[in-house]
Amino acid sequence: MAGQYESVKLVGDNIVEYFAMAVIVATLTGAFAQVAFPYPFSPVPVTLQTVGVYLGGLLLGPVWGGLALLLYALVGTAGAPVFANFGAGLGVITGPTGGYIVSFPIAAAVIGGLVHRRVKPRPLDTVSIPLQVIGMLVGLTVIYAIGSVWLAASTDQSLVSGLIEGGVVFVPGDLLKAVAVISLVTGGHLARISFVE
Amino acid sequence: MITYEYGTTLLHQLDPRSKLLVQFGFAFAAVTTTEPAALVTLTLLAIVALTLARLSVFRVLWTYRFVLLLLGLAPLFASLKFGSPWIALEQAPPSILAGYQVVLVLFISAAYVKTTPVRETRAAIQRHVPGKAGQLLGVGVGLVFRFFPVLLRDVRRARLALRARGGDVLSTRERVRRLSLLTIEQAFSRGERLALALRARCFSWNPTLPQLAFTAPDYLFVVIGLVLVGWGVLQV
């Protein structure tokens, strides 16, 4: 293999910082995907996975948040058991729930774009709380839009029944998670963690 | 759970790139076809792949049982009709067929996952995705893989601690809130240490990568992958 012997090009300090946080958000999404909590109406376990998407968009902004969730999808496809129930592999992406995973980077980028409106994330205490909440709800809508179309396509059903299956299975639990994260936002907890100066 | 397991099978010895090509080709061919004859061929291919990977069909099905549950529910939802007579049973068979295609791709990807260490896939990403994006994605895949067990342990410990302090009596929403906050704080302090460690180790845009090299069987698999892709294209 051709080794590289010219001088080392160091990655800038700022980029290292954002990149490390993107790695952490991607990993946290994987760990959260394994935390199932009981939800009476759902035939599949409801996990904390989408919390990672909110974190990516809110704390890292559109580019680094999007990269974080893209990393999550890539690592799972490459074989690390980071998808729900320790799933991994391309088959999960082409499967009925693959659309949700594919939608995560887009949703994180949308949330980041709405909340920060630039590449470099702002400190969260300078962004109004209603805007953060709206960003999360728009992100959730993106996840369901892409996820349901994918579910309908991968199981050859009509879009409407795909929306119903996805909705019946996932929406109640996801609303609950959104409410929990919103309370972290309104309590100022995320602003405290927000690492940008 | 199916993850990489050490082995000396033919699939283990292949270059990750030829396996990736077969995998994507297979997925493409499987989702574009509805011909019964084509599905039989793909089923045979999937069984060969599982046999080569020394993986049982039942283990794969059990691993992905929740995916199968969703696939099983799909025909029921597909046969719903809005308006009299409310049920359209003729819409169930296409849905079952589509679900079967998904299962076939699950078989192939399980064989890939069991026979390919993540570091090899990471090397393929870093080598072939151009520019700085490729570097960040490649290193990122490696780091996420490394950190996953660590953060998973953090989350579990936080959960236990919450339970030990009477967390069970709290509402689900409150438990989700506390658990997220606790683990996010911990994870971000790990992130800060990671950034420092990366800088201390001269994290660069041009590192030396692990070796990847094609051997004779790889070319055969590249041909199989290309044939599958071509087949998929013909069916579009």
Tab-separated table of C-alpha atoms in Angstrom:
chain	number	residue	atom	x	y	z
A	1	MET	CA	0.000	0.000	0.000
A	2	ALA	CA	1.208	3.470	-0.780
A	3	GLY	CA	2.054	5.097	2.541
A	4	GLN	CA	2.011	8.853	2.791
A	5	TYR	CA	5.311	10.348	3.765
A	6	GLU	CA	4.790	14.038	3.120
A	7	SER	CA	4.170	16.354	6.044
A	8	VAL	CA	1.173	15.743	8.291
A	9	LYS	CA	-1.779	18.096	7.722
A	10	LEU	CA	-3.336	18.642	11.130
A	11	VAL	CA	-7.087	19.041	11.489
A	12	GLY	CA	-7.977	22.468	12.927
A	13	ASP	CA	-8.875	22.719	16.634
A	14	ASN	CA	-12.434	23.897	15.992
A	15	ILE	CA	-13.149	21.088	13.588
A	16	VAL	CA	-11.693	18.514	16.001
A	17	GLU	CA	-14.070	19.792	18.694
A	18	TYR	CA	-17.206	19.622	16.521
A	19	PHE	CA	-16.128	16.313	15.047
A	20	ALA	CA	-15.609	14.737	18.497
A	21	MET	CA	-19.072	15.909	19.553
A	22	ALA	CA	-20.578	14.544	16.323
A	23	VAL	CA	-18.969	11.168	17.136
A	24	ILE	CA	-20.452	11.327	20.629
A	25	VAL	CA	-23.949	12.209	19.384
A	26	ALA	CA	-23.783	9.360	16.833
A	27	THR	CA	-22.710	6.912	19.539
A	28	LEU	CA	-25.281	8.188	22.001
A	29	THR	CA	-27.998	7.646	19.373
A	30	GLY	CA	-26.823	4.043	19.134
A	31	ALA	CA	-26.848	3.600	22.917
A	32	PHE	CA	-30.283	5.259	23.182
A	33	ALA	CA	-31.598	2.906	20.479
A	34	GLN	CA	-31.028	0.052	22.957
A	35	VAL	CA	-33.040	1.700	25.754
A	36	ALA	CA	-36.539	0.356	25.298
A	37	PHE	CA	-39.308	1.583	27.517
A	38	PRO	CA	-42.716	-0.029	27.785
A	39	TYR	CA	-45.460	1.547	25.750
A	40	PRO	CA	-48.850	-0.100	25.848
A	41	PHE	CA	-50.031	0.425	22.244
A	42	SER	CA	-46.850	-0.430	20.424
A	43	PRO	CA	-46.031	-3.882	19.015
A	44	VAL	CA	-42.331	-2.932	18.739
A	45	PRO	CA	-40.195	-1.580	21.600
A	46	VAL	CA	-40.161	2.211	21.786
A	47	THR	CA	-36.559	3.417	22.141
A	48	LEU	CA	-34.846	6.725	22.878
A	49	GLN	CA	-33.173	6.776	19.412
A	50	THR	CA	-34.826	9.986	18.178
A	51	VAL	CA	-33.466	11.877	21.192
A	52	GLY	CA	-30.096	11.638	19.401
A	53	VAL	CA	-31.575	13.368	16.347
A	54	TYR	CA	-32.849	16.280	18.453
A	55	LEU	CA	-29.468	16.573	20.182
A	56	GLY	CA	-27.601	16.549	16.869
A	57	GLY	CA	-29.687	19.375	15.421
A	58	LEU	CA	-29.992	21.453	18.602
A	59	LEU	CA	-26.424	21.236	19.884
A	60	LEU	CA	-24.329	20.762	16.727
A	61	GLY	CA	-26.170	22.737	14.053
A	62	PRO	CA	-27.067	21.667	10.509
A	63	VAL	CA	-23.701	20.423	9.195
A	64	TRP	CA	-22.212	18.705	12.227
A	65	GLY	CA	-25.600	17.445	13.431
A	66	GLY	CA	-26.270	16.003	9.978
A	67	LEU	CA	-22.787	14.443	9.932
A	68	ALA	CA	-23.381	12.896	13.374
A	69	LEU	CA	-26.528	11.095	12.264
A	70	LEU	CA	-24.952	10.142	8.935
A	71	LEU	CA	-22.167	8.503	10.940
A	72	TYR	CA	-24.796	6.652	12.954
A	73	ALA	CA	-26.401	5.266	9.787
A	74	LEU	CA	-22.998	4.354	8.286
A	75	VAL	CA	-21.697	2.595	11.386
A	76	GLY	CA	-24.870	0.525	11.621
A	77	THR	CA	-24.707	-0.380	7.929
A	78	ALA	CA	-21.036	-1.315	8.355
A	79	GLY	CA	-22.044	-3.862	11.005
A	80	ALA	CA	-21.882	-2.259	14.455
A	81	PRO	CA	-25.046	-3.235	16.365
A	82	VAL	CA	-26.266	0.350	16.853
A	83	PHE	CA	-29.751	0.110	15.339
A	84	ALA	CA	-32.715	-0.733	17.581
A	85	ASN	CA	-32.490	-4.170	19.267
A	86	PHE	CA	-28.776	-4.367	18.400
A	87	GLY	CA	-29.616	-4.543	14.708
A	88	ALA	CA	-26.990	-3.900	12.035
A	89	GLY	CA	-26.453	-4.187	8.314
A	90	LEU	CA	-27.770	-2.956	5.002
A	91	GLY	CA	-30.856	-5.157	5.401
A	92	VAL	CA	-32.134	-2.902	8.176
A	93	ILE	CA	-31.838	0.121	5.870
A	94	THR	CA	-33.706	-1.554	3.000
A	95	GLY	CA	-36.234	-2.907	5.522
A	96	PRO	CA	-39.475	-1.314	6.709
A	97	THR	CA	-37.831	0.899	9.339
A	98	GLY	CA	-34.881	1.940	7.126
A	99	GLY	CA	-36.595	5.181	6.135
A	100	TYR	CA	-36.508	6.394	9.712
A	101	ILE	CA	-32.743	5.825	9.865
A	102	VAL	CA	-32.207	7.504	6.487
A	103	SER	CA	-34.348	10.441	7.605
A	104	PHE	CA	-32.291	11.065	10.773
A	105	PRO	CA	-29.401	13.000	9.126
A	106	ILE	CA	-31.902	15.065	7.119
A	107	ALA	CA	-34.035	15.766	10.194
A	108	ALA	CA	-30.981	16.747	12.268
A	109	ALA	CA	-29.839	19.087	9.479
A	110	VAL	CA	-33.330	20.619	9.255
A	111	ILE	CA	-33.530	21.140	13.040
A	112	GLY	CA	-30.005	22.604	13.060
A	113	GLY	CA	-30.785	24.823	10.083
A	114	LEU	CA	-33.956	26.219	11.651
A	115	VAL	CA	-32.464	26.740	15.098
A	116	HIS	CA	-28.994	28.043	14.196
A	117	ARG	CA	-29.487	29.437	10.650
A	118	ARG	CA	-25.754	29.102	9.938
A	119	VAL	CA	-23.081	26.366	9.785
A	120	LYS	CA	-21.444	27.177	13.118
A	121	PRO	CA	-23.845	26.337	15.962
A	122	ARG	CA	-24.913	29.196	18.256
A	123	PRO	CA	-24.998	28.800	22.045
A	124	LEU	CA	-28.517	27.555	22.775
A	125	ASP	CA	-29.284	30.248	25.365
A	126	THR	CA	-29.152	32.830	22.567
A	127	VAL	CA	-31.875	31.027	20.578
A	128	SER	CA	-35.505	31.511	21.575
A	129	ILE	CA	-37.127	28.469	23.178
A	130	PRO	CA	-40.216	28.466	20.898
A	131	LEU	CA	-37.865	28.304	17.901
A	132	GLN	CA	-36.086	25.284	19.379
A	133	VAL	CA	-39.401	23.549	20.038
A	134	ILE	CA	-40.664	24.334	16.521
A	135	GLY	CA	-37.383	23.022	15.099
A	136	MET	CA	-37.828	19.717	16.929
A	137	LEU	CA	-41.427	19.316	15.801
A	138	VAL	CA	-40.486	20.058	12.182
A	139	GLY	CA	-37.674	17.493	12.535
A	140	LEU	CA	-40.146	14.916	13.860
A	141	THR	CA	-42.400	15.630	10.860
A	142	VAL	CA	-39.469	15.064	8.482
A	143	ILE	CA	-38.743	11.723	10.186
A	144	TYR	CA	-42.354	10.563	9.795
A	145	ALA	CA	-42.717	11.834	6.252
A	146	ILE	CA	-39.645	9.960	4.999
A	147	GLY	CA	-40.115	6.981	7.343
A	148	SER	CA	-43.734	6.356	6.332
A	149	VAL	CA	-43.127	6.685	2.591
A	150	TRP	CA	-40.273	4.181	2.992
A	151	LEU	CA	-42.395	1.828	5.101
A	152	ALA	CA	-45.167	1.967	2.499
A	153	ALA	CA	-42.709	1.373	-0.374
A	154	SER	CA	-40.779	-1.455	1.267
A	155	THR	CA	-43.959	-3.359	2.095
A	156	ASP	CA	-45.849	-2.387	-1.073
A	157	GLN	CA	-48.808	-0.772	0.643
A	158	SER	CA	-50.536	2.509	-0.073
A	159	LEU	CA	-49.039	5.666	1.363
A	160	VAL	CA	-52.074	6.155	3.573
A	161	SER	CA	-51.880	2.715	5.173
A	162	GLY	CA	-48.083	3.146	5.499
A	163	LEU	CA	-48.712	6.381	7.388
A	164	ILE	CA	-51.228	4.597	9.589
A	165	GLU	CA	-48.922	1.647	10.337
A	166	GLY	CA	-45.992	3.955	11.109
A	167	GLY	CA	-48.257	6.287	13.037
A	168	VAL	CA	-49.918	3.597	15.140
A	169	VAL	CA	-46.586	1.969	15.873
A	170	PHE	CA	-44.294	4.913	16.515
A	171	VAL	CA	-46.045	8.261	16.981
A	172	PRO	CA	-47.302	7.898	20.583
A	173	GLY	CA	-43.853	7.019	21.940
A	174	ASP	CA	-42.134	9.675	19.849
A	175	LEU	CA	-44.428	12.426	21.053
A	176	LEU	CA	-43.597	11.423	24.613
A	177	LYS	CA	-39.851	11.656	23.862
A	178	ALA	CA	-40.285	15.020	22.156
A	179	VAL	CA	-42.097	16.303	25.253
A	180	ALA	CA	-39.288	15.000	27.481
A	181	VAL	CA	-36.590	16.703	25.375
A	182	ILE	CA	-38.651	19.905	25.182
A	183	SER	CA	-38.650	19.974	28.979
A	184	LEU	CA	-34.833	19.735	28.850
A	185	VAL	CA	-34.853	22.713	26.473
A	186	THR	CA	-37.295	24.839	28.459
A	187	GLY	CA	-35.493	23.966	31.704
A	188	GLY	CA	-32.317	25.432	30.154
A	189	HIS	CA	-30.472	22.135	30.635
A	190	LEU	CA	-29.373	21.759	27.020
A	191	ALA	CA	-28.198	25.373	26.910
A	192	ARG	CA	-25.970	24.565	29.873
A	193	ILE	CA	-24.442	21.561	28.077
A	194	SER	CA	-24.101	23.477	24.797
A	195	PHE	CA	-20.333	23.635	24.420
A	196	VAL	CA	-19.844	26.511	21.985
A	197	GLU	CA	-18.510	29.689	23.540
B	1	MET	CA	-27.558	-10.141	17.860
B	2	ILE	CA	-25.312	-10.725	14.829
B	3	THR	CA	-21.940	-8.972	14.729
B	4	TYR	CA	-18.533	-9.775	13.314
B	5	GLU	CA	-17.207	-13.147	14.444
B	6	TYR	CA	-13.677	-14.260	13.738
B	7	GLY	CA	-13.442	-17.034	11.167
B	8	THR	CA	-11.515	-18.413	8.207
B	9	THR	CA	-14.340	-18.945	5.724
B	10	LEU	CA	-14.123	-17.776	2.121
B	11	LEU	CA	-16.305	-14.774	2.976
B	12	HIS	CA	-13.954	-13.776	5.792
B	13	GLN	CA	-11.002	-13.754	3.406
B	14	LEU	CA	-12.632	-11.508	0.800
B	15	ASP	CA	-11.889	-7.817	0.460
B	16	PRO	CA	-14.729	-5.748	1.990
B	17	ARG	CA	-15.182	-3.859	-1.291
B	18	SER	CA	-16.131	-6.935	-3.312
B	19	LYS	CA	-18.557	-7.990	-0.562
B	20	LEU	CA	-20.075	-4.492	-0.467
B	21	LEU	CA	-20.593	-4.589	-4.231
B	22	VAL	CA	-22.361	-7.974	-4.036
B	23	GLN	CA	-24.456	-6.722	-1.143
B	24	PHE	CA	-25.601	-3.541	-2.880
B	25	GLY	CA	-26.132	-5.395	-6.168
B	26	PHE	CA	-28.237	-8.001	-4.399
B	27	ALA	CA	-30.330	-5.395	-2.570
B	28	PHE	CA	-30.888	-3.520	-5.844
B	29	ALA	CA	-31.888	-6.689	-7.720
B	30	ALA	CA	-34.139	-7.821	-4.855
B	31	VAL	CA	-36.114	-4.592	-4.499
B	32	THR	CA	-36.621	-4.167	-8.252
B	33	THR	CA	-37.922	-7.664	-8.995
B	34	THR	CA	-41.356	-9.188	-8.492
B	35	GLU	CA	-40.880	-12.175	-10.804
B	36	PRO	CA	-41.298	-15.475	-8.894
B	37	ALA	CA	-38.440	-17.078	-10.885
B	38	ALA	CA	-36.112	-14.206	-9.998
B	39	LEU	CA	-37.082	-14.460	-6.332
B	40	VAL	CA	-36.271	-18.185	-6.329
B	41	THR	CA	-32.800	-17.429	-7.752
B	42	LEU	CA	-32.212	-14.683	-5.190
B	43	THR	CA	-33.405	-16.986	-2.395
B	44	LEU	CA	-30.878	-19.624	-3.474
B	45	LEU	CA	-28.123	-16.970	-3.564
B	46	ALA	CA	-29.092	-15.803	-0.081
B	47	ILE	CA	-28.980	-19.367	1.256
B	48	VAL	CA	-25.555	-19.903	-0.334
B	49	ALA	CA	-24.322	-16.683	1.308
B	50	LEU	CA	-25.659	-17.768	4.716
B	51	THR	CA	-24.049	-21.202	4.315
B	52	LEU	CA	-20.699	-19.653	3.358
B	53	ALA	CA	-20.947	-17.395	6.409
B	54	ARG	CA	-21.920	-20.398	8.634
B	55	LEU	CA	-25.062	-18.582	9.734
B	56	SER	CA	-28.412	-20.285	10.314
B	57	VAL	CA	-31.614	-18.922	8.798
B	58	PHE	CA	-33.326	-19.112	12.179
B	59	ARG	CA	-30.648	-17.049	13.898
B	60	VAL	CA	-31.094	-14.271	11.336
B	61	LEU	CA	-34.879	-14.389	11.613
B	62	TRP	CA	-34.694	-14.259	15.414
B	63	THR	CA	-32.230	-11.357	15.356
B	64	TYR	CA	-34.533	-9.292	13.164
B	65	ARG	CA	-37.796	-10.423	14.808
B	66	PHE	CA	-39.120	-6.884	15.277
B	67	VAL	CA	-38.495	-6.069	11.626
B	68	LEU	CA	-40.395	-9.251	10.780
B	69	LEU	CA	-43.220	-8.179	13.100
B	70	LEU	CA	-43.578	-4.913	11.163
B	71	LEU	CA	-43.435	-6.819	7.886
B	72	GLY	CA	-46.107	-9.165	9.217
B	73	LEU	CA	-48.366	-6.261	10.182
B	74	ALA	CA	-47.956	-4.586	6.791
B	75	PRO	CA	-50.352	-6.863	4.826
B	76	LEU	CA	-53.035	-6.184	7.451
B	77	PHE	CA	-52.663	-2.439	7.061
B	78	ALA	CA	-52.350	-2.778	3.291
B	79	SER	CA	-55.742	-4.513	3.122
B	80	LEU	CA	-57.496	-1.687	4.940
B	81	LYS	CA	-59.786	0.277	2.687
B	82	PHE	CA	-61.324	3.596	3.515
B	83	GLY	CA	-64.972	3.162	2.756
B	84	SER	CA	-67.164	0.119	2.203
B	85	PRO	CA	-66.337	-2.799	2.302
B	86	TRP	CA	-63.324	-1.636	4.437
B	87	ILE	CA	-61.230	-4.675	3.565
B	88	ALA	CA	-59.407	-5.198	0.257
B	89	LEU	CA	-57.745	-8.595	0.594
B	90	GLU	CA	-56.293	-8.452	-2.928
B	91	GLN	CA	-53.799	-5.871	-1.661
B	92	ALA	CA	-52.255	-8.260	0.858
B	93	PRO	CA	-50.235	-10.575	-1.495
B	94	PRO	CA	-48.090	-7.778	-3.050
B	95	SER	CA	-47.321	-6.592	0.462
B	96	ILE	CA	-46.293	-10.096	1.572
B	97	LEU	CA	-44.089	-10.394	-1.529
B	98	ALA	CA	-42.421	-7.050	-0.800
B	99	GLY	CA	-41.804	-8.180	2.770
B	100	TYR	CA	-40.149	-11.328	1.460
B	101	GLN	CA	-37.724	-9.238	-0.630
B	102	VAL	CA	-36.760	-7.361	2.521
B	103	VAL	CA	-36.061	-10.650	4.325
B	104	LEU	CA	-33.751	-11.765	1.489
B	105	VAL	CA	-31.679	-8.580	1.818
B	106	LEU	CA	-31.558	-9.161	5.595
B	107	PHE	CA	-29.983	-12.575	4.928
B	108	ILE	CA	-27.266	-11.151	2.673
B	109	SER	CA	-26.478	-8.249	4.985
B	110	ALA	CA	-26.314	-10.597	7.995
B	111	ALA	CA	-23.717	-12.659	6.121
B	112	TYR	CA	-21.738	-9.450	5.443
B	113	VAL	CA	-21.962	-8.284	9.044
B	114	LYS	CA	-20.832	-11.642	10.442
B	115	THR	CA	-17.806	-11.917	8.157
B	116	THR	CA	-16.541	-8.324	7.919
B	117	PRO	CA	-14.896	-6.441	10.799
B	118	VAL	CA	-16.063	-2.813	11.022
B	119	ARG	CA	-12.461	-1.604	10.654
B	120	GLU	CA	-12.338	-3.034	7.109
B	121	THR	CA	-15.525	-1.263	6.067
B	122	ARG	CA	-14.121	1.872	7.665
B	123	ALA	CA	-10.919	1.535	5.608
B	124	ALA	CA	-13.008	1.148	2.429
B	125	ILE	CA	-15.002	4.298	3.272
B	126	GLN	CA	-11.911	6.329	4.106
B	127	ARG	CA	-10.097	5.206	0.964
B	128	HIS	CA	-12.890	5.733	-1.532
B	129	VAL	CA	-15.026	8.613	-0.253
B	130	PRO	CA	-13.038	11.548	-1.586
B	131	GLY	CA	-11.624	14.529	0.287
B	132	LYS	CA	-12.032	15.645	3.851
B	133	ALA	CA	-15.549	14.191	4.076
B	134	GLY	CA	-14.096	10.723	3.478
B	135	GLN	CA	-11.468	11.229	6.190
B	136	LEU	CA	-14.014	12.410	8.760
B	137	LEU	CA	-16.529	9.674	7.912
B	138	GLY	CA	-13.857	6.966	8.024
B	139	VAL	CA	-12.343	8.063	11.337
B	140	GLY	CA	-15.847	8.738	12.673
B	141	VAL	CA	-17.016	5.184	11.895
B	142	GLY	CA	-13.985	3.798	13.740
B	143	LEU	CA	-14.535	6.049	16.762
B	144	VAL	CA	-18.280	5.434	17.029
B	145	PHE	CA	-17.588	1.715	16.940
B	146	ARG	CA	-15.019	2.126	19.712
B	147	PHE	CA	-17.266	4.321	21.890
B	148	PHE	CA	-20.496	2.379	21.477
B	149	PRO	CA	-19.866	-0.173	24.277
B	150	VAL	CA	-18.626	2.607	26.561
B	151	LEU	CA	-21.693	4.817	26.169
B	152	LEU	CA	-23.994	1.803	26.283
B	153	ARG	CA	-22.501	0.962	29.678
B	154	ASP	CA	-22.982	4.591	30.800
B	155	VAL	CA	-26.648	4.493	29.804
B	156	ARG	CA	-27.207	1.187	31.588
B	157	ARG	CA	-25.476	2.414	34.731
B	158	ALA	CA	-27.580	5.585	34.741
B	159	ARG	CA	-30.699	3.463	34.328
B	160	LEU	CA	-29.750	1.234	37.256
B	161	ALA	CA	-28.924	4.244	39.429
B	162	LEU	CA	-32.263	5.830	38.559
B	163	ARG	CA	-34.073	2.618	39.450
B	164	ALA	CA	-32.131	2.194	42.719
B	165	ARG	CA	-33.285	5.665	43.766
B	166	GLY	CA	-36.959	4.885	43.249
B	167	GLY	CA	-37.145	5.963	39.614
B	168	ASP	CA	-39.738	3.280	38.943
B	169	VAL	CA	-42.482	5.326	40.549
B	170	LEU	CA	-41.846	8.313	38.249
B	171	SER	CA	-43.855	8.778	35.062
B	172	THR	CA	-42.310	7.466	31.822
B	173	ARG	CA	-41.864	11.040	30.581
B	174	GLU	CA	-39.960	12.039	33.699
B	175	ARG	CA	-37.785	8.923	33.527
B	176	VAL	CA	-36.955	9.626	29.874
B	177	ARG	CA	-36.098	13.233	30.801
B	178	ARG	CA	-33.797	12.293	33.671
B	179	LEU	CA	-32.114	9.431	31.855
B	180	SER	CA	-31.430	11.588	28.768
B	181	LEU	CA	-30.052	14.477	30.793
B	182	LEU	CA	-27.767	12.269	32.850
B	183	THR	CA	-26.324	10.395	29.891
B	184	ILE	CA	-26.015	13.469	27.662
B	185	GLU	CA	-23.963	15.258	30.316
B	186	GLN	CA	-21.700	12.252	30.766
B	187	ALA	CA	-21.334	11.706	27.040
B	188	PHE	CA	-20.413	15.319	26.345
B	189	SER	CA	-17.694	15.296	28.964
B	190	ARG	CA	-16.372	12.192	27.206
B	191	GLY	CA	-16.555	14.165	23.945
B	192	GLU	CA	-14.414	16.942	25.354
B	193	ARG	CA	-11.795	14.412	26.448
B	194	LEU	CA	-11.971	12.778	23.017
B	195	ALA	CA	-11.308	16.112	21.289
B	196	LEU	CA	-8.306	16.702	23.539
B	197	ALA	CA	-7.022	13.172	22.908
B	198	LEU	CA	-7.402	13.567	19.130
B	199	ARG	CA	-5.429	16.823	19.199
B	200	ALA	CA	-2.770	15.286	21.433
B	201	ARG	CA	-2.339	12.496	18.864
B	202	CYS	CA	-1.971	14.859	15.892
B	203	PHE	CA	-5.348	14.079	14.303
B	204	SER	CA	-4.599	14.747	10.633
B	205	TRP	CA	-6.239	14.869	7.218
B	206	ASN	CA	-3.715	12.383	5.765
B	207	PRO	CA	-3.246	9.365	8.052
B	208	THR	CA	-1.842	5.960	7.017
B	209	LEU	CA	-4.679	3.469	6.530
B	210	PRO	CA	-4.943	-0.284	7.209
B	211	GLN	CA	-4.112	-2.400	4.163
B	212	LEU	CA	-6.767	-3.643	1.746
B	213	ALA	CA	-5.974	-5.930	-1.169
B	214	PHE	CA	-7.949	-7.979	-3.690
B	215	THR	CA	-7.228	-11.712	-3.960
B	216	ALA	CA	-8.392	-14.073	-6.727
B	217	PRO	CA	-11.876	-14.879	-5.322
B	218	ASP	CA	-12.583	-11.154	-4.977
B	219	TYR	CA	-12.718	-10.772	-8.768
B	220	LEU	CA	-15.356	-13.503	-8.937
B	221	PHE	CA	-17.444	-11.655	-6.336
B	222	VAL	CA	-17.015	-8.362	-8.205
B	223	VAL	CA	-18.426	-10.099	-11.300
B	224	ILE	CA	-21.356	-11.477	-9.262
B	225	GLY	CA	-22.002	-8.009	-7.836
B	226	LEU	CA	-21.904	-6.382	-11.280
B	227	VAL	CA	-24.242	-9.036	-12.722
B	228	LEU	CA	-26.717	-8.382	-9.884
B	229	VAL	CA	-26.526	-4.618	-10.445
B	230	GLY	CA	-27.045	-5.126	-14.192
B	231	TRP	CA	-29.995	-7.421	-13.498
B	232	GLY	CA	-31.498	-4.792	-11.209
B	233	VAL	CA	-31.044	-2.122	-13.904
B	234	LEU	CA	-32.773	-4.306	-16.504
B	235	GLN	CA	-35.754	-4.708	-14.209
B	236	VAL	CA	-36.218	-1.021	-13.421
